[in-house]
PDB file of C-alpha atoms in Angstrom:
ATOM      1  CA  MET K   1     116.744  83.482  87.232  1.00  0.00           C
ATOM      2  CA  PRO K   2     120.281  84.827  87.681  1.00  0.00           C
ATOM      3  CA  GLU K   3     120.862  85.429  83.957  1.00  0.00           C
ATOM      4  CA  TYR K   4     117.874  87.779  83.851  1.00  0.00           C
ATOM      5  CA  GLU K   5     118.982  89.601  86.991  1.00  0.00           C
ATOM      6  CA  THR K   6     122.461  90.235  85.580  1.00  0.00           C
ATOM      7  CA  LYS K   7     121.039  91.699  82.396  1.00  0.00           C
ATOM      8  CA  ILE K   8     118.434  93.790  84.250  1.00  0.00           C
ATOM      9  CA  ARG K   9     121.109  95.303  86.476  1.00  0.00           C
ATOM     10  CA  GLU K  10     123.378  96.068  83.518  1.00  0.00           C
ATOM     11  CA  ILE K  11     120.584  97.840  81.643  1.00  0.00           C
ATOM     12  CA  ALA K  12     119.422  99.748  84.732  1.00  0.00           C
ATOM     13  CA  LYS K  13     122.917 100.907  85.607  1.00  0.00           C
ATOM     14  CA  GLY K  14     123.523 102.071  82.046  1.00  0.00           C
ATOM     15  CA  LEU K  15     120.265 104.023  81.948  1.00  0.00           C
ATOM     16  CA  LEU K  16     121.053 105.860  85.174  1.00  0.00           C
ATOM     17  CA  GLU K  17     124.715 106.533  84.385  1.00  0.00           C
ATOM     18  CA  ASP K  18     123.939 107.754  80.865  1.00  0.00           C
ATOM     19  CA  GLY K  19     121.166 110.009  82.103  1.00  0.00           C
ATOM     20  CA  LYS K  20     118.522 108.221  80.045  1.00  0.00           C
ATOM     21  CA  ALA K  21     116.417 107.551  83.140  1.00  0.00           C
ATOM     22  CA  ASP K  22     115.967 109.394  86.408  1.00  0.00           C
ATOM     23  CA  VAL K  23     114.568 106.369  88.240  1.00  0.00           C
ATOM     24  CA  ILE K  24     114.328 102.612  87.746  1.00  0.00           C
ATOM     25  CA  ILE K  25     111.174 100.883  88.950  1.00  0.00           C
ATOM     26  CA  GLY K  26     111.688  97.207  89.683  1.00  0.00           C
ATOM     27  CA  TYR K  27     111.657  94.553  92.399  1.00  0.00           C
ATOM     28  CA  LYS K  28     113.801  93.773  95.413  1.00  0.00           C
ATOM     29  CA  LYS K  29     113.777  90.941  97.935  1.00  0.00           C
ATOM     30  CA  GLY K  30     110.928  91.234 100.398  1.00  0.00           C
ATOM     31  CA  SER K  31     111.168  90.998 104.149  1.00  0.00           C
ATOM     32  CA  ILE K  32     109.617  87.530 104.011  1.00  0.00           C
ATOM     33  CA  PRO K  33     110.237  84.751 101.459  1.00  0.00           C
ATOM     34  CA  MET K  34     108.023  84.587  98.336  1.00  0.00           C
ATOM     35  CA  VAL K  35     106.766  88.173  98.722  1.00  0.00           C
ATOM     36  CA  ASN K  36     109.046  90.559  96.865  1.00  0.00           C
ATOM     37  CA  GLU K  37     108.704  94.322  97.100  1.00  0.00           C
ATOM     38  CA  PRO K  38     108.713  97.193  94.606  1.00  0.00           C
ATOM     39  CA  VAL K  39     111.775  99.403  94.611  1.00  0.00           C
ATOM     40  CA  LEU K  40     112.607 102.780  93.053  1.00  0.00           C
ATOM     41  CA  ILE K  41     116.324 103.192  92.358  1.00  0.00           C
ATOM     42  CA  ARG K  42     117.996 106.495  91.496  1.00  0.00           C
ATOM     43  CA  ASP K  43     121.613 105.686  92.353  1.00  0.00           C
ATOM     44  CA  PRO K  44     123.482 103.463  89.848  1.00  0.00           C
ATOM     45  CA  ASN K  45     125.369 101.937  92.771  1.00  0.00           C
ATOM     46  CA  ASN K  46     122.129 100.437  94.096  1.00  0.00           C
ATOM     47  CA  VAL K  47     121.110  98.438  91.040  1.00  0.00           C
ATOM     48  CA  GLU K  48     122.393  95.264  92.712  1.00  0.00           C
ATOM     49  CA  ASN K  49     119.161  95.335  94.718  1.00  0.00           C
ATOM     50  CA  LEU K  50     117.162  94.583  91.568  1.00  0.00           C
ATOM     51  CA  ILE K  51     115.962  91.001  91.263  1.00  0.00           C
ATOM     52  CA  TRP K  52     113.708  88.860  89.107  1.00  0.00           C
ATOM     53  CA  ASP K  53     112.169  85.528  90.096  1.00  0.00           C
ATOM     54  CA  SER K  54     108.795  83.815  90.436  1.00  0.00           C
ATOM     55  CA  HIS K  55     107.735  86.053  93.332  1.00  0.00           C
ATOM     56  CA  CYS K  56     107.648  89.389  91.488  1.00  0.00           C
ATOM     57  CA  ALA K  57     103.859  89.425  91.219  1.00  0.00           C
ATOM     58  CA  LEU K  58     103.061  92.965  92.303  1.00  0.00           C
ATOM     59  CA  ASN K  59     102.110  95.158  89.338  1.00  0.00           C
ATOM     60  CA  LEU K  60     104.650  97.978  89.020  1.00  0.00           C
ATOM     61  CA  CYS K  61     102.309 100.217  87.042  1.00  0.00           C
ATOM     62  CA  ASN K  62     100.893 101.480  90.332  1.00  0.00           C
ATOM     63  CA  TYR K  63     104.049 103.597  90.518  1.00  0.00           C
ATOM     64  CA  LEU K  64     103.724 105.216  87.088  1.00  0.00           C
ATOM     65  CA  THR K  65     100.599 107.322  87.490  1.00  0.00           C
ATOM     66  CA  GLY K  66     101.256 111.035  87.194  1.00  0.00           C
ATOM     67  CA  ARG K  67     105.066 110.813  87.175  1.00  0.00           C
ATOM     68  CA  LYS K  68     106.945 113.458  85.193  1.00  0.00           C
ATOM     69  CA  GLU K  69     110.511 112.107  85.188  1.00  0.00           C
ATOM     70  CA  ARG K  70     112.136 109.636  82.799  1.00  0.00           C
ATOM     71  CA  ILE K  71     111.547 106.105  83.978  1.00  0.00           C
ATOM     72  CA  GLY K  72     113.097 102.720  83.393  1.00  0.00           C
ATOM     73  CA  ILE K  73     110.636  99.976  84.302  1.00  0.00           C
ATOM     74  CA  ILE K  74     110.702  96.186  84.359  1.00  0.00           C
ATOM     75  CA  ALA K  75     107.811  94.687  82.431  1.00  0.00           C
ATOM     76  CA  ASN K  76     106.627  91.147  81.849  1.00  0.00           C
ATOM     77  CA  GLY K  77     103.389  90.435  79.984  1.00  0.00           C
ATOM     78  CA  CYS K  78     101.089  91.795  82.721  1.00  0.00           C
ATOM     79  CA  ASN K  79     103.118  94.902  83.454  1.00  0.00           C
ATOM     80  CA  SER K  80     103.592  95.736  79.775  1.00  0.00           C
ATOM     81  CA  ARG K  81      99.867  95.492  79.048  1.00  0.00           C
ATOM     82  CA  ASN K  82      99.136  97.803  81.959  1.00  0.00           C
ATOM     83  CA  ILE K  83     101.811 100.194  80.699  1.00  0.00           C
ATOM     84  CA  VAL K  84      99.940 100.283  77.385  1.00  0.00           C
ATOM     85  CA  THR K  85      96.702 101.024  79.247  1.00  0.00           C
ATOM     86  CA  HIS K  86      98.386 103.814  81.209  1.00  0.00           C
ATOM     87  CA  ILE K  87      99.693 105.376  78.009  1.00  0.00           C
ATOM     88  CA  VAL K  88      96.347 105.081  76.212  1.00  0.00           C
ATOM     89  CA  GLU K  89      94.562 106.617  79.215  1.00  0.00           C
ATOM     90  CA  ASN K  90      97.073 109.496  79.408  1.00  0.00           C
ATOM     91  CA  GLN K  91      98.509 108.550  82.786  1.00  0.00           C
ATOM     92  CA  ILE K  92     102.070 108.454  81.433  1.00  0.00           C
ATOM     93  CA  LYS K  93     103.798 109.298  78.139  1.00  0.00           C
ATOM     94  CA  ARG K  94     105.518 106.636  76.064  1.00  0.00           C
ATOM     95  CA  GLU K  95     108.583 108.836  75.553  1.00  0.00           C
ATOM     96  CA  GLN K  96     109.121 108.978  79.320  1.00  0.00           C
ATOM     97  CA  LEU K  97     109.619 105.240  79.527  1.00  0.00           C
ATOM     98  CA  TYR K  98     112.422 102.815  78.852  1.00  0.00           C
ATOM     99  CA  ILE K  99     110.738  99.434  79.128  1.00  0.00           C
ATOM    100  CA  ILE K 100     112.910  96.479  80.103  1.00  0.00           C
ATOM    101  CA  GLY K 101     110.968  93.494  78.786  1.00  0.00           C
ATOM    102  CA  ILE K 102     111.042  90.143  80.564  1.00  0.00           C
ATOM    103  CA  PRO K 103     109.449  86.921  79.252  1.00  0.00           C
ATOM    104  CA  CYS K 104     107.473  85.429  82.126  1.00  0.00           C
ATOM    105  CA  THR K 105     106.951  81.809  83.124  1.00  0.00           C
ATOM    106  CA  GLY K 106     104.407  82.677  85.819  1.00  0.00           C
ATOM    107  CA  MET K 107     104.355  83.646  89.457  1.00  0.00           C
ATOM    108  CA  ILE K 108     104.147  81.254  92.397  1.00  0.00           C
ATOM    109  CA  ASP K 109     101.083  81.399  94.641  1.00  0.00           C
ATOM    110  CA  HIS K 110     102.666  81.861  98.061  1.00  0.00           C
ATOM    111  CA  ARG K 111      99.412  81.012  99.855  1.00  0.00           C
ATOM    112  CA  ALA K 112      99.192  77.645  98.092  1.00  0.00           C
ATOM    113  CA  VAL K 113     102.774  76.898  99.111  1.00  0.00           C
ATOM    114  CA  LYS K 114     101.988  77.784 102.732  1.00  0.00           C
ATOM    115  CA  ARG K 115      99.050  75.381 102.669  1.00  0.00           C
ATOM    116  CA  ALA K 116     101.261  72.664 101.225  1.00  0.00           C
ATOM    117  CA  VAL K 117     103.640  72.903 104.209  1.00  0.00           C
ATOM    118  CA  ASN K 118     100.755  73.036 106.715  1.00  0.00           C
ATOM    119  CA  ASP K 119     101.259  76.745 107.395  1.00  0.00           C
ATOM    120  CA  ARG K 120     104.704  76.215 108.868  1.00  0.00           C
ATOM    121  CA  GLU K 121     107.045  79.174 108.674  1.00  0.00           C
ATOM    122  CA  ILE K 122     109.081  79.292 105.479  1.00  0.00           C
ATOM    123  CA  LEU K 123     112.533  80.761 106.035  1.00  0.00           C
ATOM    124  CA  ALA K 124     114.053  80.413 102.570  1.00  0.00           C
ATOM    125  CA  VAL K 125     113.129  79.542  99.007  1.00  0.00           C
ATOM    126  CA  GLU K 126     115.342  78.573  96.062  1.00  0.00           C
ATOM    127  CA  GLU K 127     114.369  78.189  92.416  1.00  0.00           C
ATOM    128  CA  SER K 128     115.740  75.855  89.786  1.00  0.00           C
ATOM    129  CA  GLU K 129     114.485  75.037  86.298  1.00  0.00           C
ATOM    130  CA  GLY K 130     110.763  74.353  86.693  1.00  0.00           C
ATOM    131  CA  ARG K 131     111.056  73.655  90.421  1.00  0.00           C
ATOM    132  CA  PHE K 132     111.465  75.427  93.720  1.00  0.00           C
ATOM    133  CA  THR K 133     112.536  74.340  97.199  1.00  0.00           C
ATOM    134  CA  VAL K 134     111.264  75.822 100.440  1.00  0.00           C
ATOM    135  CA  ARG K 135     113.010  75.425 103.763  1.00  0.00           C
ATOM    136  CA  GLY K 136     111.885  75.953 107.309  1.00  0.00           C
ATOM    137  CA  LYS K 137     113.242  75.261 110.761  1.00  0.00           C
ATOM    138  CA  ASP K 138     112.527  71.532 110.577  1.00  0.00           C
ATOM    139  CA  PHE K 139     111.552  70.805 106.983  1.00  0.00           C
ATOM    140  CA  GLU K 140     112.627  71.048 103.366  1.00  0.00           C
ATOM    141  CA  LYS K 141     110.293  70.406 100.446  1.00  0.00           C
ATOM    142  CA  THR K 142     110.677  70.629  96.672  1.00  0.00           C
ATOM    143  CA  PHE K 143     107.709  71.344  94.414  1.00  0.00           C
ATOM    144  CA  GLU K 144     106.979  71.609  90.702  1.00  0.00           C
ATOM    145  CA  LYS K 145     106.389  75.243  89.832  1.00  0.00           C
ATOM    146  CA  LYS K 146     103.554  74.433  87.425  1.00  0.00           C
ATOM    147  CA  ASP K 147     101.540  73.006  90.322  1.00  0.00           C
ATOM    148  CA  PHE K 148     101.728  76.232  92.332  1.00  0.00           C
ATOM    149  CA  LEU K 149     101.173  78.984  89.787  1.00  0.00           C
ATOM    150  CA  GLN K 150      98.863  81.844  90.609  1.00  0.00           C
ATOM    151  CA  THR K 151      95.454  81.157  89.080  1.00  0.00           C
ATOM    152  CA  ASN K 152      95.843  83.977  86.545  1.00  0.00           C
ATOM    153  CA  CYS K 153      99.305  82.752  85.524  1.00  0.00           C
ATOM    154  CA  ALA K 154      98.004  79.226  84.946  1.00  0.00           C
ATOM    155  CA  VAL K 155      95.708  80.514  82.177  1.00  0.00           C
ATOM    156  CA  CYS K 156      97.841  83.393  80.865  1.00  0.00           C
ATOM    157  CA  LEU K 157      97.918  83.819  77.079  1.00  0.00           C
ATOM    158  CA  HIS K 158     100.242  86.856  77.060  1.00  0.00           C
ATOM    159  CA  PRO K 159     103.360  85.988  79.103  1.00  0.00           C
ATOM    160  CA  ASN K 160     105.670  88.051  76.883  1.00  0.00           C
ATOM    161  CA  PRO K 161     105.887  91.856  76.854  1.00  0.00           C
ATOM    162  CA  VAL K 162     103.720  93.476  74.187  1.00  0.00           C
ATOM    163  CA  VAL K 163     105.797  96.670  74.183  1.00  0.00           C
ATOM    164  CA  TYR K 164     109.434  97.116  75.223  1.00  0.00           C
ATOM    165  CA  ASP K 165     112.670  98.922  74.441  1.00  0.00           C
ATOM    166  CA  GLU K 166     114.992  96.054  75.317  1.00  0.00           C
ATOM    167  CA  MET K 167     114.404  92.380  76.103  1.00  0.00           C
ATOM    168  CA  VAL K 168     116.466  90.401  78.582  1.00  0.00           C
ATOM    169  CA  GLY K 169     115.585  86.974  77.201  1.00  0.00           C
ATOM    170  CA  GLU K 170     113.834  84.976  74.512  1.00  0.00           C
ATOM    171  CA  ASN K 171     110.042  84.901  74.357  1.00  0.00           C
ATOM    172  CA  VAL K 172     108.495  81.973  76.201  1.00  0.00           C
ATOM    173  CA  LYS K 173     106.221  79.626  74.298  1.00  0.00           C
ATOM    174  CA  ILE K 174     102.520  80.086  74.931  1.00  0.00           C
ATOM    175  CA  PRO K 175     100.950  76.733  75.931  1.00  0.00           C
ATOM    176  CA  GLU K 176      98.297  75.331  73.641  1.00  0.00           C
ATOM    177  CA  GLY K 177      94.756  74.402  74.622  1.00  0.00           C
ATOM    178  CA  ILE K 178      94.344  76.916  77.448  1.00  0.00           C
ATOM    179  CA  ASN K 179      90.806  78.142  78.062  1.00  0.00           C
ATOM    180  CA  PRO K 180      91.179  81.224  80.286  1.00  0.00           C
ATOM    181  CA  PHE K 181      87.419  81.456  80.794  1.00  0.00           C
ATOM    182  CA  LYS K 182      86.581  77.906  81.839  1.00  0.00           C
ATOM    183  CA  ASP K 183      85.532  79.004  85.326  1.00  0.00           C
ATOM    184  CA  VAL K 184      83.455  81.868  83.895  1.00  0.00           C
ATOM    185  CA  GLU K 185      81.612  79.458  81.611  1.00  0.00           C
ATOM    186  CA  GLU K 186      80.734  77.301  84.617  1.00  0.00           C
ATOM    187  CA  ILE K 187      79.194  80.308  86.360  1.00  0.00           C
ATOM    188  CA  GLU K 188      77.340  81.338  83.195  1.00  0.00           C
ATOM    189  CA  ARG K 189      75.567  77.975  83.189  1.00  0.00           C
ATOM    190  CA  MET K 190      74.123  78.654  86.655  1.00  0.00           C
ATOM    191  CA  SER K 191      70.607  79.942  87.218  1.00  0.00           C
ATOM    192  CA  ALA K 192      70.154  83.556  88.344  1.00  0.00           C
ATOM    193  CA  ARG K 193      69.518  82.383  91.903  1.00  0.00           C
ATOM    194  CA  GLU K 194      72.606  80.163  91.882  1.00  0.00           C
ATOM    195  CA  LYS K 195      74.736  83.010  90.537  1.00  0.00           C
ATOM    196  CA  TRP K 196      73.598  85.379  93.259  1.00  0.00           C
ATOM    197  CA  SER K 197      74.273  82.762  95.924  1.00  0.00           C
ATOM    198  CA  PHE K 198      77.710  82.055  94.412  1.00  0.00           C
ATOM    199  CA  PHE K 199      78.823  85.689  94.495  1.00  0.00           C
ATOM    200  CA  ALA K 200      77.261  86.322  97.909  1.00  0.00           C
ATOM    201  CA  ASP K 201      79.287  83.449  99.341  1.00  0.00           C
ATOM    202  CA  LEU K 202      82.347  84.623  97.417  1.00  0.00           C
ATOM    203  CA  VAL K 203      82.468  88.067  99.050  1.00  0.00           C
ATOM    204  CA  SER K 204      81.120  87.094 102.475  1.00  0.00           C
ATOM    205  CA  PRO K 205      84.637  87.096 104.064  1.00  0.00           C
ATOM    206  CA  CYS K 206      85.341  90.627 102.745  1.00  0.00           C
ATOM    207  CA  ILE K 207      86.448  93.070 105.461  1.00  0.00           C
ATOM    208  CA  ARG K 208      86.312  96.116 103.144  1.00  0.00           C
ATOM    209  CA  CYS K 209      90.005  96.853 103.528  1.00  0.00           C
ATOM    210  CA  TYR K 210      90.229  97.911  99.838  1.00  0.00           C
ATOM    211  CA  ALA K 211      93.509  96.050  99.332  1.00  0.00           C
ATOM    212  CA  CYS K 212      92.180  94.804  95.968  1.00  0.00           C
ATOM    213  CA  ARG K 213      91.505  98.372  94.880  1.00  0.00           C
ATOM    214  CA  ASN K 214      94.816  99.710  96.162  1.00  0.00           C
ATOM    215  CA  ALA K 215      96.809  96.950  94.439  1.00  0.00           C
ATOM    216  CA  CYS K 216      95.006  97.364  91.123  1.00  0.00           C
ATOM    217  CA  PRO K 217      97.025  99.384  88.579  1.00  0.00           C
ATOM    218  CA  LEU K 218      93.768 100.619  87.044  1.00  0.00           C
ATOM    219  CA  CYS K 219      92.416 102.236  90.217  1.00  0.00           C
ATOM    220  CA  TYR K 220      93.908 105.705  89.951  1.00  0.00           C
ATOM    221  CA  CYS K 221      90.845 107.918  90.324  1.00  0.00           C
ATOM    222  CA  PRO K 222      91.642 110.961  92.532  1.00  0.00           C
ATOM    223  CA  THR K 223      88.654 110.004  94.693  1.00  0.00           C
ATOM    224  CA  CYS K 224      87.282 106.462  94.632  1.00  0.00           C
ATOM    225  CA  PHE K 225      83.504 106.100  94.464  1.00  0.00           C
ATOM    226  CA  VAL K 226      83.531 104.402  97.884  1.00  0.00           C
ATOM    227  CA  ASP K 227      85.184 107.478  99.394  1.00  0.00           C
ATOM    228  CA  GLU K 228      82.713 109.990  97.961  1.00  0.00           C
ATOM    229  CA  SER K 229      80.645 111.561 100.720  1.00  0.00           C
ATOM    230  CA  ASP K 230      78.506 113.926  98.629  1.00  0.00           C
ATOM    231  CA  PRO K 231      76.832 112.064  97.101  1.00  0.00           C
ATOM    232  CA  GLN K 232      77.556 108.840  98.929  1.00  0.00           C
ATOM    233  CA  TRP K 233      77.240 106.087  96.364  1.00  0.00           C
ATOM    234  CA  VAL K 234      77.749 103.134  98.650  1.00  0.00           C
ATOM    235  CA  GLY K 235      78.108 102.531 102.370  1.00  0.00           C
ATOM    236  CA  LYS K 236      81.498 101.592 103.796  1.00  0.00           C
ATOM    237  CA  SER K 237      80.307  98.990 106.289  1.00  0.00           C
ATOM    238  CA  ILE K 238      80.534  95.226 105.822  1.00  0.00           C
ATOM    239  CA  ASP K 239      76.797  95.124 105.163  1.00  0.00           C
ATOM    240  CA  PRO K 240      76.329  92.394 102.508  1.00  0.00           C
ATOM    241  CA  THR K 241      74.569  94.734 100.071  1.00  0.00           C
ATOM    242  CA  ASP K 242      77.243  97.419 100.384  1.00  0.00           C
ATOM    243  CA  THR K 243      79.998  94.839 100.009  1.00  0.00           C
ATOM    244  CA  MET K 244      78.452  93.288  96.904  1.00  0.00           C
ATOM    245  CA  THR K 245      77.860  96.742  95.423  1.00  0.00           C
ATOM    246  CA  PHE K 246      81.502  97.690  95.944  1.00  0.00           C
ATOM    247  CA  HIS K 247      82.820  94.585  94.186  1.00  0.00           C
ATOM    248  CA  PHE K 248      80.416  94.826  91.250  1.00  0.00           C
ATOM    249  CA  LEU K 249      81.046  98.543  90.699  1.00  0.00           C
ATOM    250  CA  ARG K 250      84.811  98.138  90.962  1.00  0.00           C
ATOM    251  CA  ALA K 251      84.664  95.334  88.400  1.00  0.00           C
ATOM    252  CA  TYR K 252      82.623  97.431  85.986  1.00  0.00           C
ATOM    253  CA  HIS K 253      85.101 100.279  86.420  1.00  0.00           C
ATOM    254  CA  CYS K 254      87.728  97.863  85.079  1.00  0.00           C
ATOM    255  CA  ALA K 255      85.564  96.599  82.193  1.00  0.00           C
ATOM    256  CA  GLY K 256      87.560  96.540  78.971  1.00  0.00           C
ATOM    257  CA  ARG K 257      90.687  97.642  80.864  1.00  0.00           C
ATOM    258  CA  CYS K 258      91.615  94.687  83.091  1.00  0.00           C
ATOM    259  CA  THR K 259      94.666  92.656  82.010  1.00  0.00           C
ATOM    260  CA  ASP K 260      94.016  89.879  84.569  1.00  0.00           C
ATOM    261  CA  CYS K 261      97.344  90.514  86.291  1.00  0.00           C
ATOM    262  CA  GLY K 262      96.068  88.969  89.534  1.00  0.00           C
ATOM    263  CA  ALA K 263      97.225  91.839  91.759  1.00  0.00           C
ATOM    264  CA  CYS K 264      93.798  92.084  93.389  1.00  0.00           C
ATOM    265  CA  GLU K 265      93.693  88.438  94.440  1.00  0.00           C
ATOM    266  CA  ARG K 266      97.282  88.396  95.653  1.00  0.00           C
ATOM    267  CA  ALA K 267      96.650  91.448  97.840  1.00  0.00           C
ATOM    268  CA  CYS K 268      93.427  90.191  99.435  1.00  0.00           C
ATOM    269  CA  PRO K 269      94.186  89.345 103.082  1.00  0.00           C
ATOM    270  CA  VAL K 270      91.282  86.878 103.304  1.00  0.00           C
ATOM    271  CA  GLY K 271      91.932  85.118 100.003  1.00  0.00           C
ATOM    272  CA  ILE K 272      88.822  86.091  98.030  1.00  0.00           C
ATOM    273  CA  PRO K 273      89.120  85.106  94.323  1.00  0.00           C
ATOM    274  CA  VAL K 274      87.907  88.525  93.187  1.00  0.00           C
ATOM    275  CA  ARG K 275      88.970  87.833  89.589  1.00  0.00           C
ATOM    276  CA  HIS K 276      85.636  86.062  89.162  1.00  0.00           C
ATOM    277  CA  PHE K 277      84.109  89.538  88.806  1.00  0.00           C
ATOM    278  CA  THR K 278      86.536  91.004  86.283  1.00  0.00           C
ATOM    279  CA  LYS K 279      87.017  87.829  84.240  1.00  0.00           C
ATOM    280  CA  LYS K 280      83.365  87.745  83.186  1.00  0.00           C
ATOM    281  CA  LEU K 281      83.701  91.283  81.857  1.00  0.00           C
ATOM    282  CA  ASN K 282      86.965  90.374  80.118  1.00  0.00           C
ATOM    283  CA  LYS K 283      85.164  87.487  78.427  1.00  0.00           C
ATOM    284  CA  ASP K 284      82.305  89.764  77.333  1.00  0.00           C
ATOM    285  CA  ALA K 285      84.769  92.331  75.941  1.00  0.00           C
ATOM    286  CA  LEU K 286      86.449  89.580  73.920  1.00  0.00           C
ATOM    287  CA  ASP K 287      83.229  87.900  72.743  1.00  0.00           C
ATOM    288  CA  LEU K 288      81.297  91.057  71.907  1.00  0.00           C
ATOM    289  CA  PHE K 289      84.033  93.484  70.845  1.00  0.00           C
ATOM    290  CA  SER K 290      87.031  91.226  70.007  1.00  0.00           C
ATOM    291  CA  TRP K 291      88.972  93.208  72.603  1.00  0.00           C
ATOM    292  CA  GLU K 292      91.739  92.327  75.042  1.00  0.00           C
ATOM    293  CA  ALA K 293      93.150  95.134  77.164  1.00  0.00           C
ATOM    294  CA  GLY K 294      96.667  96.479  76.753  1.00  0.00           C
ATOM    295  CA  LEU K 295      97.674  94.874  73.468  1.00  0.00           C
ATOM    296  CA  SER K 296      97.849  97.977  71.292  1.00  0.00           C
ATOM    297  CA  LEU K 297      98.944 101.583  71.722  1.00  0.00           C
ATOM    298  CA  ASP K 298      96.806 102.561  68.747  1.00  0.00           C
ATOM    299  CA  GLN K 299      93.392 101.443  69.999  1.00  0.00           C
ATOM    300  CA  ARG K 300      91.199 102.640  72.824  1.00  0.00           C
ATOM    301  CA  PRO K 301      89.052 100.388  75.049  1.00  0.00           C
ATOM    302  CA  PRO K 302      85.637  99.451  73.603  1.00  0.00           C
ATOM    303  CA  LEU K 303      83.719 101.540  76.130  1.00  0.00           C
ATOM    304  CA  ASP K 304      85.670 104.632  75.002  1.00  0.00           C
ATOM    305  CA  VAL K 305      84.613 104.490  71.358  1.00  0.00           C
ATOM    306  CA  TYR K 306      81.545 104.004  69.182  1.00  0.00           C
ATOM    307  CA  ARG K 307      81.268 101.980  65.997  1.00  0.00           C
ATOM    308  CA  VAL K 308      78.142 101.479  63.923  1.00  0.00           C
ATOM    309  CA  ASP K 309      78.650  97.712  64.074  1.00  0.00           C
ATOM    310  CA  ASP K 310      78.996  97.629  67.872  1.00  0.00           C
ATOM    311  CA  TYR K 311      77.108  94.897  69.675  1.00  0.00           C
ATOM    312  CA  ASN K 312      73.774  96.412  70.725  1.00  0.00           C
ATOM    313  CA  ASP K 313      71.325  93.546  71.193  1.00  0.00           C
ATOM    314  CA  PHE K 314      71.080  94.456  74.882  1.00  0.00           C
ATOM    315  CA  VAL K 315      69.614  97.841  73.848  1.00  0.00           C
ATOM    316  CA  GLU K 316      67.168  96.482  71.302  1.00  0.00           C
TER     317      GLU K 316
END
């Protein structure tokens, strides 16, 4: 999206030259196609490295926690909602930020594309309106973007920034008829035994690398519960019980806070759809507390507050 890139670079350069930001947090081309990298830019002459396309899926809020300087940051729907969460949870101050808002049409699932070309090496990728073309040593294929969206992007109801200082484009239209919890509802209809078997099979490939945790913009505890040694809450082996415990506890840590940005799934080296854990809790937060994370700077997550009309049937 060249028009977005031009505008992003103009804004970033102006912020740095005018002294309104000490650093710009954005994306640059990755070392391999379809996997862009985060970049921190302090020199106005380097803003030409900033890009925006359908491969900017990594959540930039990982680079906000605890920073003291003035920051310019690129934010689509996912990033902006996590920025709100960071502000509400006192990880960053709103006045430190200049948020460059970008309407998002979704990110491409690079693993799905690799499968579609039979795992052949992709050397280049080009985007056009609603399509993209991948090229390798002996092949060239063009695909419809809508058929290769990340699973979270395919059901996203908040593609536009919820908070920003400047927008680089017009808001995208939110598709009608999307049910973001269709897969959760299918699991809810299972028996207890079927549910346990489903999740056991789901996490069986897990190698406990913690890529999902490290990629998650909400995992900023000084010491993660899996790294505690006194007391040791959970073992660090690939024992099935320890593995299941890790995934369930991590999901509950994100309850009422997860924006379904998909960073966890994209980072998983063995392709586990770990969003199945957090999406159920997102659905419960919406059904029971009318809450979606990161939509308001003036409200705290439901597990942070008490109201006399809170759902409490599970207690009674």
